[in-house]
Short mmCIF file of C-alpha atoms in Angstrom, two decimals:
data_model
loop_
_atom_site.label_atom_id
_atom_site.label_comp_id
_atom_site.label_asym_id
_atom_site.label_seq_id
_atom_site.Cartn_x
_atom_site.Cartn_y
_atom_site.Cartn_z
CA UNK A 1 135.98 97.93 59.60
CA UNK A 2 137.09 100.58 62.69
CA UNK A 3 139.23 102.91 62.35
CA UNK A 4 142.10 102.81 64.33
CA UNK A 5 144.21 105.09 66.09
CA UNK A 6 146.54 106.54 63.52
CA UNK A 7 143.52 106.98 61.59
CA UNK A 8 142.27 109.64 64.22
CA UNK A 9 141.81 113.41 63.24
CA UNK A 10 143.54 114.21 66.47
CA UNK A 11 146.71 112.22 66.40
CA UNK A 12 149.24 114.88 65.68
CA UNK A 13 147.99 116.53 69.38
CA UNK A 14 147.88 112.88 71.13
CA UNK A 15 151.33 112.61 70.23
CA UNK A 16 152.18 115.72 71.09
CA UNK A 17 150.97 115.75 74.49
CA UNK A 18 152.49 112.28 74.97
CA UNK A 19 155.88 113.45 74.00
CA UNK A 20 155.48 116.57 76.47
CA UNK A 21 155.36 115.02 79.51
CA UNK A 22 158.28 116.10 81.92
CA UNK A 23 159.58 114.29 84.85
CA UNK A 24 158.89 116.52 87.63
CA UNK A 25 155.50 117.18 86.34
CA UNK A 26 152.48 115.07 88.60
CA UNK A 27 151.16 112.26 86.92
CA UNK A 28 147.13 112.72 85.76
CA UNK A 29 145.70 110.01 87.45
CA UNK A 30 142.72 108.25 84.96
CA UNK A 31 138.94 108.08 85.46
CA UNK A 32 139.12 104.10 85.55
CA UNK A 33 136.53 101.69 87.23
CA UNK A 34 139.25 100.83 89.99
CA UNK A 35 139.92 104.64 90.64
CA UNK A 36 136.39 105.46 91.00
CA UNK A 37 135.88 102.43 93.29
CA UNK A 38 136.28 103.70 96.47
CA UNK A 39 133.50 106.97 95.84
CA UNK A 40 130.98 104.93 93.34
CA UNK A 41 130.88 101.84 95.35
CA UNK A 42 132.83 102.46 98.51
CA UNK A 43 130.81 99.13 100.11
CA UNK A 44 130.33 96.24 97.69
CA UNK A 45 129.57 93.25 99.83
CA UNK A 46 126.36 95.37 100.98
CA UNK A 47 125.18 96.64 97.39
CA UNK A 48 125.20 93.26 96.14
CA UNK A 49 123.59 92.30 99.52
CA UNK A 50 121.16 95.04 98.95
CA UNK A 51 120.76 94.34 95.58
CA UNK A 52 119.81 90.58 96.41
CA UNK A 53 117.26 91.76 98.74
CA UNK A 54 115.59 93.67 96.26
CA UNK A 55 115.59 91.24 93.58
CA UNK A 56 114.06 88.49 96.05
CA UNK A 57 111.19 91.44 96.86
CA UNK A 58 110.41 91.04 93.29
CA UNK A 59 110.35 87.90 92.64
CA UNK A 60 108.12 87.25 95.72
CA UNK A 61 105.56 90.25 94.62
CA UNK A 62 105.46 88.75 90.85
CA UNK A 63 105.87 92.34 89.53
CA UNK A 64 102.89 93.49 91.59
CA UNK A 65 103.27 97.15 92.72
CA UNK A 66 102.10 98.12 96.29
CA UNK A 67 99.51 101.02 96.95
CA UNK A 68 102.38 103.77 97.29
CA UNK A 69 104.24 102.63 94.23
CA UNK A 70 101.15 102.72 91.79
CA UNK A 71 99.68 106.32 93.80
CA UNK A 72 103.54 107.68 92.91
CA UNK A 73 103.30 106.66 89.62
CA UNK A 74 99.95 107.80 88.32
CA UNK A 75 100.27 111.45 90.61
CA UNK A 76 102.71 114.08 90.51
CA UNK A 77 104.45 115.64 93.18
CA UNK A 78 106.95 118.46 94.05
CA UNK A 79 108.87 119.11 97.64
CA UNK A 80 110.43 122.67 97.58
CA UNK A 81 112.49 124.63 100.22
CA UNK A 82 113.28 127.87 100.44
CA UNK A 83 116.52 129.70 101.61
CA UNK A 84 116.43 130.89 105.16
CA UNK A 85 114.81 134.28 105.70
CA UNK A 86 115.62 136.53 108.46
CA UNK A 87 112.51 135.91 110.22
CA UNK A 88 111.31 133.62 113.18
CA UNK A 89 109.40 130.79 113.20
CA UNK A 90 106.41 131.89 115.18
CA UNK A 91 106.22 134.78 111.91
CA UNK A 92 106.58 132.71 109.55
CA UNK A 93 104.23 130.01 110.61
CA UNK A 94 101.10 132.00 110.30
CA UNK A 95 102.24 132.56 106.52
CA UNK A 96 102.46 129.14 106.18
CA UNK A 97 99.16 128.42 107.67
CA UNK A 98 97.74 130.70 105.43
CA UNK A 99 98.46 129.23 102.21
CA UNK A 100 97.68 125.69 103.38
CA UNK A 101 95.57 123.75 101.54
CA UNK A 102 95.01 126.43 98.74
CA UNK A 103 95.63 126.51 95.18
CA UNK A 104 99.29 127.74 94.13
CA UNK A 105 97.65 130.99 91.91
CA UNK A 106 95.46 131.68 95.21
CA UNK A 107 98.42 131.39 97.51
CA UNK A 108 100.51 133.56 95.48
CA UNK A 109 97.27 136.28 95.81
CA UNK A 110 97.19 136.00 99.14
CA UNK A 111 100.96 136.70 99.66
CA UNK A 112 100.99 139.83 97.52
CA UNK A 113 98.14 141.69 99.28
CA UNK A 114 99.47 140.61 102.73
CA UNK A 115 100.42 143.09 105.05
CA UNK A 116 103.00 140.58 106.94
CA UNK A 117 106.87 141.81 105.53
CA UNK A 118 107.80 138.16 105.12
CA UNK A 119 105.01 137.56 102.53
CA UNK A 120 106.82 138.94 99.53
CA UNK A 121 109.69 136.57 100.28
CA UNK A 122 107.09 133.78 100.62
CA UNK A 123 105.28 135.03 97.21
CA UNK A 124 108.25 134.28 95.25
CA UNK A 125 109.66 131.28 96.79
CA UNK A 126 105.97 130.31 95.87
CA UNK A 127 106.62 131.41 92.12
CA UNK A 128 109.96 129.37 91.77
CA UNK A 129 108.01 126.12 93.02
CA UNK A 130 105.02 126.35 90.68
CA UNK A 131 107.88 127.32 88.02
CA UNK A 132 109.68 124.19 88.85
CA UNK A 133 106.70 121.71 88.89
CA UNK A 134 105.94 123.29 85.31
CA UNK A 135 109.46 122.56 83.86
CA UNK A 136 110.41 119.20 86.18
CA UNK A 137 107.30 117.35 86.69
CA UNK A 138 105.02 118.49 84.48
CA UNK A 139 102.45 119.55 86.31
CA UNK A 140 99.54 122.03 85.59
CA UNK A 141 99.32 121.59 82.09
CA UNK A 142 95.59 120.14 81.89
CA UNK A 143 94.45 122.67 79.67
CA UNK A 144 97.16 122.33 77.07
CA UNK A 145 96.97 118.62 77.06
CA UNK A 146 93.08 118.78 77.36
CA UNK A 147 92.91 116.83 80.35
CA UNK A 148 89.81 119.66 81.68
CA UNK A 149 86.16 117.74 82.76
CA UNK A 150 83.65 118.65 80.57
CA UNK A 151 81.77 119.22 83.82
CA UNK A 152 82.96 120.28 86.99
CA UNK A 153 83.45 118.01 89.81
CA UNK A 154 82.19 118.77 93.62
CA UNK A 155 84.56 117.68 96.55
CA UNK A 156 84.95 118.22 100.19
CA UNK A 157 87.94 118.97 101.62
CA UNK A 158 89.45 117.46 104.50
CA UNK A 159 88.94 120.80 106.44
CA UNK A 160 85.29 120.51 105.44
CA UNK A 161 85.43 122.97 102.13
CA UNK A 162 83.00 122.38 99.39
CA UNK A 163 85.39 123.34 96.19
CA UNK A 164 84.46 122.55 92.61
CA UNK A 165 87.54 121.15 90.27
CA UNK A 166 87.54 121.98 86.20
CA UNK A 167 91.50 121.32 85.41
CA UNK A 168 92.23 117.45 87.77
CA UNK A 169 96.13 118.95 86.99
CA UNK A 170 96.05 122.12 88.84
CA UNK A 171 98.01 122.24 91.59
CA UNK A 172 97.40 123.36 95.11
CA UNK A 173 99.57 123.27 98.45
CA UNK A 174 99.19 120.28 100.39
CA UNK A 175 101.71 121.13 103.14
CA UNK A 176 103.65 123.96 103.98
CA UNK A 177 105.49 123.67 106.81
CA UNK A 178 108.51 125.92 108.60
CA UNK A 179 112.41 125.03 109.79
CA UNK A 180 114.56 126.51 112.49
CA UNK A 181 118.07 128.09 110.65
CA UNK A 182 120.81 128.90 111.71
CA UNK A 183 121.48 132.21 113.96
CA UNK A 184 122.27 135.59 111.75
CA UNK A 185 123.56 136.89 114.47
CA UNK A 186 123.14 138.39 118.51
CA UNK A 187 123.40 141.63 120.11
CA UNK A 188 123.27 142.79 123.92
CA UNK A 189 119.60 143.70 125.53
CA UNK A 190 121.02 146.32 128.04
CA UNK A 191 118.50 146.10 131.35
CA UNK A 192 118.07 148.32 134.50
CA UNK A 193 119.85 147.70 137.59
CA UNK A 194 123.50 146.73 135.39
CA UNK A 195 122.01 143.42 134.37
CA UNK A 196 121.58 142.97 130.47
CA UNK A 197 120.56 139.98 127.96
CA UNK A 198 121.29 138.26 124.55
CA UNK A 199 118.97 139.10 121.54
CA UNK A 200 119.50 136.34 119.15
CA UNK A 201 118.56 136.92 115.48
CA UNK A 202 116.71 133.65 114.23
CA UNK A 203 115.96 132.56 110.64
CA UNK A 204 113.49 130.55 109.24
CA UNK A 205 113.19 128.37 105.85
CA UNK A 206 109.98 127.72 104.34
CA UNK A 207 108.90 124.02 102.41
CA UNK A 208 105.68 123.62 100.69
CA UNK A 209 104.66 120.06 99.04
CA UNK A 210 102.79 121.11 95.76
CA UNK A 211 100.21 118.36 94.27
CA UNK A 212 97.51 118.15 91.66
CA UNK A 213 93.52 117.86 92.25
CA UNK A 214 93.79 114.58 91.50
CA UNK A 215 95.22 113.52 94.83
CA UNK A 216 92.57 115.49 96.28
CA UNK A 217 89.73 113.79 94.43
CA UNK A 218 91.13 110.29 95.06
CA UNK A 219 91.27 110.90 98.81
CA UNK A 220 87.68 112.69 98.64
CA UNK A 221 86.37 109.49 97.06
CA UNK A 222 87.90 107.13 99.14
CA UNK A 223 87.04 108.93 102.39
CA UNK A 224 83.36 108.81 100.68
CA UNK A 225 84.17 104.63 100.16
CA UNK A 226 85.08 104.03 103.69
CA UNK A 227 82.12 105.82 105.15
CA UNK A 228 79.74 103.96 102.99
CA UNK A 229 81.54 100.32 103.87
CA UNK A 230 80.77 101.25 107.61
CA UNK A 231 77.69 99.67 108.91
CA UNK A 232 74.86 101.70 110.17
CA UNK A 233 75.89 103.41 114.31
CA UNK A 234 73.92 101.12 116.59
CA UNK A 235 72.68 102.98 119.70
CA UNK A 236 72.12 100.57 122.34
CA UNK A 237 74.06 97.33 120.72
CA UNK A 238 72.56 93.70 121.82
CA UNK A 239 75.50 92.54 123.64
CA UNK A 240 75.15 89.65 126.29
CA UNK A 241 75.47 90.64 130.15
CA UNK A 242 78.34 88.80 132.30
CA UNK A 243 78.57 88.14 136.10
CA UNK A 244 75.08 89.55 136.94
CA UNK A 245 74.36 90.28 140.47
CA UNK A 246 71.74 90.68 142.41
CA UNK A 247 72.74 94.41 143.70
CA UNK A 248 74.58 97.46 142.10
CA UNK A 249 78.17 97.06 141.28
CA UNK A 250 78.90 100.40 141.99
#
C-alpha cells in the first residue's frame, strides 16, 4: 500500500551520503524527541503539574470564560515598541502625551507638523504599528468588511471628550508610554575653578497599545451602567446618633 524505501526518488543520494561518512568526521546528532528534551521540556514534573492545574480550572468553570477571556476574544489589540532613540525621557514624554488617547491617522498628523525633532521618529514608529495591526490582527478594516453604523454613535471619553464614532474598528492609542535605554555614550562637562562633570547621553524607547472604538464604547457604556445602578446622593443621611451627651464633645 506504502511505498517503501527503495521505492524513494532519492535513494541513489541516501546511499550515497551513507556510504560517505568518514571516521574522523563529527557525527550529526538527530532532531529526536529525547535530544530536544532538555530545551522543549527542560522541567516535566512541573508541565504536567501545570498542566493538571489547568485542566482542574476547567473542569471547575464548566467551560465558562471569565470577563478578561471573553473582552480578549471579541476585541483586538496590538502592544508595539519602538527601538531606542537618542533622546531623553523627559523629551520624549511630552510626545507621548500628545498622542494619547487619539486616533492612530490623528496621531500620525500631529507628529508630522510637530516642531519637536523626535516627532518624525515617533511618526513612523506610529506607521509600522498601525501597519502591523492591519496585517497581524486585523484591525481597521470596518469599512471593507462593512462593519460602519448607519448612524453615528456619541461617547464621552474618559478625559471628558464628546467624540462621535462611524467605523467601531478604527483604531486609536490607548496608551503610550516611554522606557529608560541604555547609555549611547558620555563626555566630560569641563567647569571653572579645575572641577568638571559627566554628560551622559540617554535614550529612550517608545510603546503605544493600539485598540479599536469598540473598547471605547464598551467602557463608555458601562461607565454610563454603573452611574445609573448608583442610588440617588443623599445630603444629610438618616443615620441613628450613639453615646449622646448632654454637652459638646469637642
Amino acid at each position: 500500500m506504502y511505498s517503501g524505501v527503495e521505492d524513494n526518488i532519492f535513494q541513489d543520494e541516501i546511499e550515497k551520503v551513507s556510504t560517505d561518512t568518514t571516521p574522523g568526521a563529527p557525527e550529526i546528532e538527530q532532531k529526536t524527541k529525547e535530544n530536544m528534551a532538555m530545551v522543549v521540556d527542560p522541567d516535566p514534573r512541573s508541565r504536567v503539574r501545570w498542566q493538571r492545574k489547568k485542566v482542574i480550572q476547567m473542569v471547575r468553570r464548566n467551560g465558562r470564560l471569565t470577563r478578561d477571556e471573553s473582552i480578549q476574544m471579541s476585541e483586538r489589540e496590538l502592544l508595539h515598541k519602538s527601538e531606542f532613540m537618542p533622546t531623553s525621557v523627559k523629551k520624549l514624554v511630552m510626545l507621548a502625551r500628545q498622542i494619547a488617547g487619539k486616533s492612530v491617522d490623528d496621531a500620525i498628523v500631529q507628529m508630522k507638523w510637530s516642531k519637536k525633532k523626535m516627532a518624525a521618529e515617533v511618526g513612523y514608529y506610529l506607521e509600522e504599528a498601525r501597519d502591523l495591526a492591519i496585517a497581524q490582527r486585523g484591525m481597521g478594516l470596518g469599512k471593507v468588511n462593512n462593519e460602519t453604523l448607519k448612524t453615528p454613535k456619541k461617547i464621552q471619553t474618559v478625559d471628558g471628550k464628546w467624540i462621535e464614532i462611524e467605523d467601531p474598528t478604527r483604531m486609536y492609542i490607548a496608551q503610550s508610554w516611554v522606557g529608560r535605554g541604555p547609555w549611547r555614550g558620555k563626555r566630560i562637562d569641563y567647569k571653572g575653578r579645575g572641577r568638571m562633570g559627566i554628560i551622559r547621553h540617554p535614550s529612550t524607547s517608545l510603546t503605544v497599545l493600539l485598540k479599536e472604538e469598540k473598547t471605547r464604547i464598551r467602557e463608555y457604556e458601562e461607565r454610563v451602567e454603573k452611574k445609573n445602578k448608583k442610588g440617588p446622593w443623599v445630603h444629610l443621611p438618616n443615620r441613628p446618633v450613639y453615646g449622646q451627651r448632654p454637652y459638646y464633645s469637642w
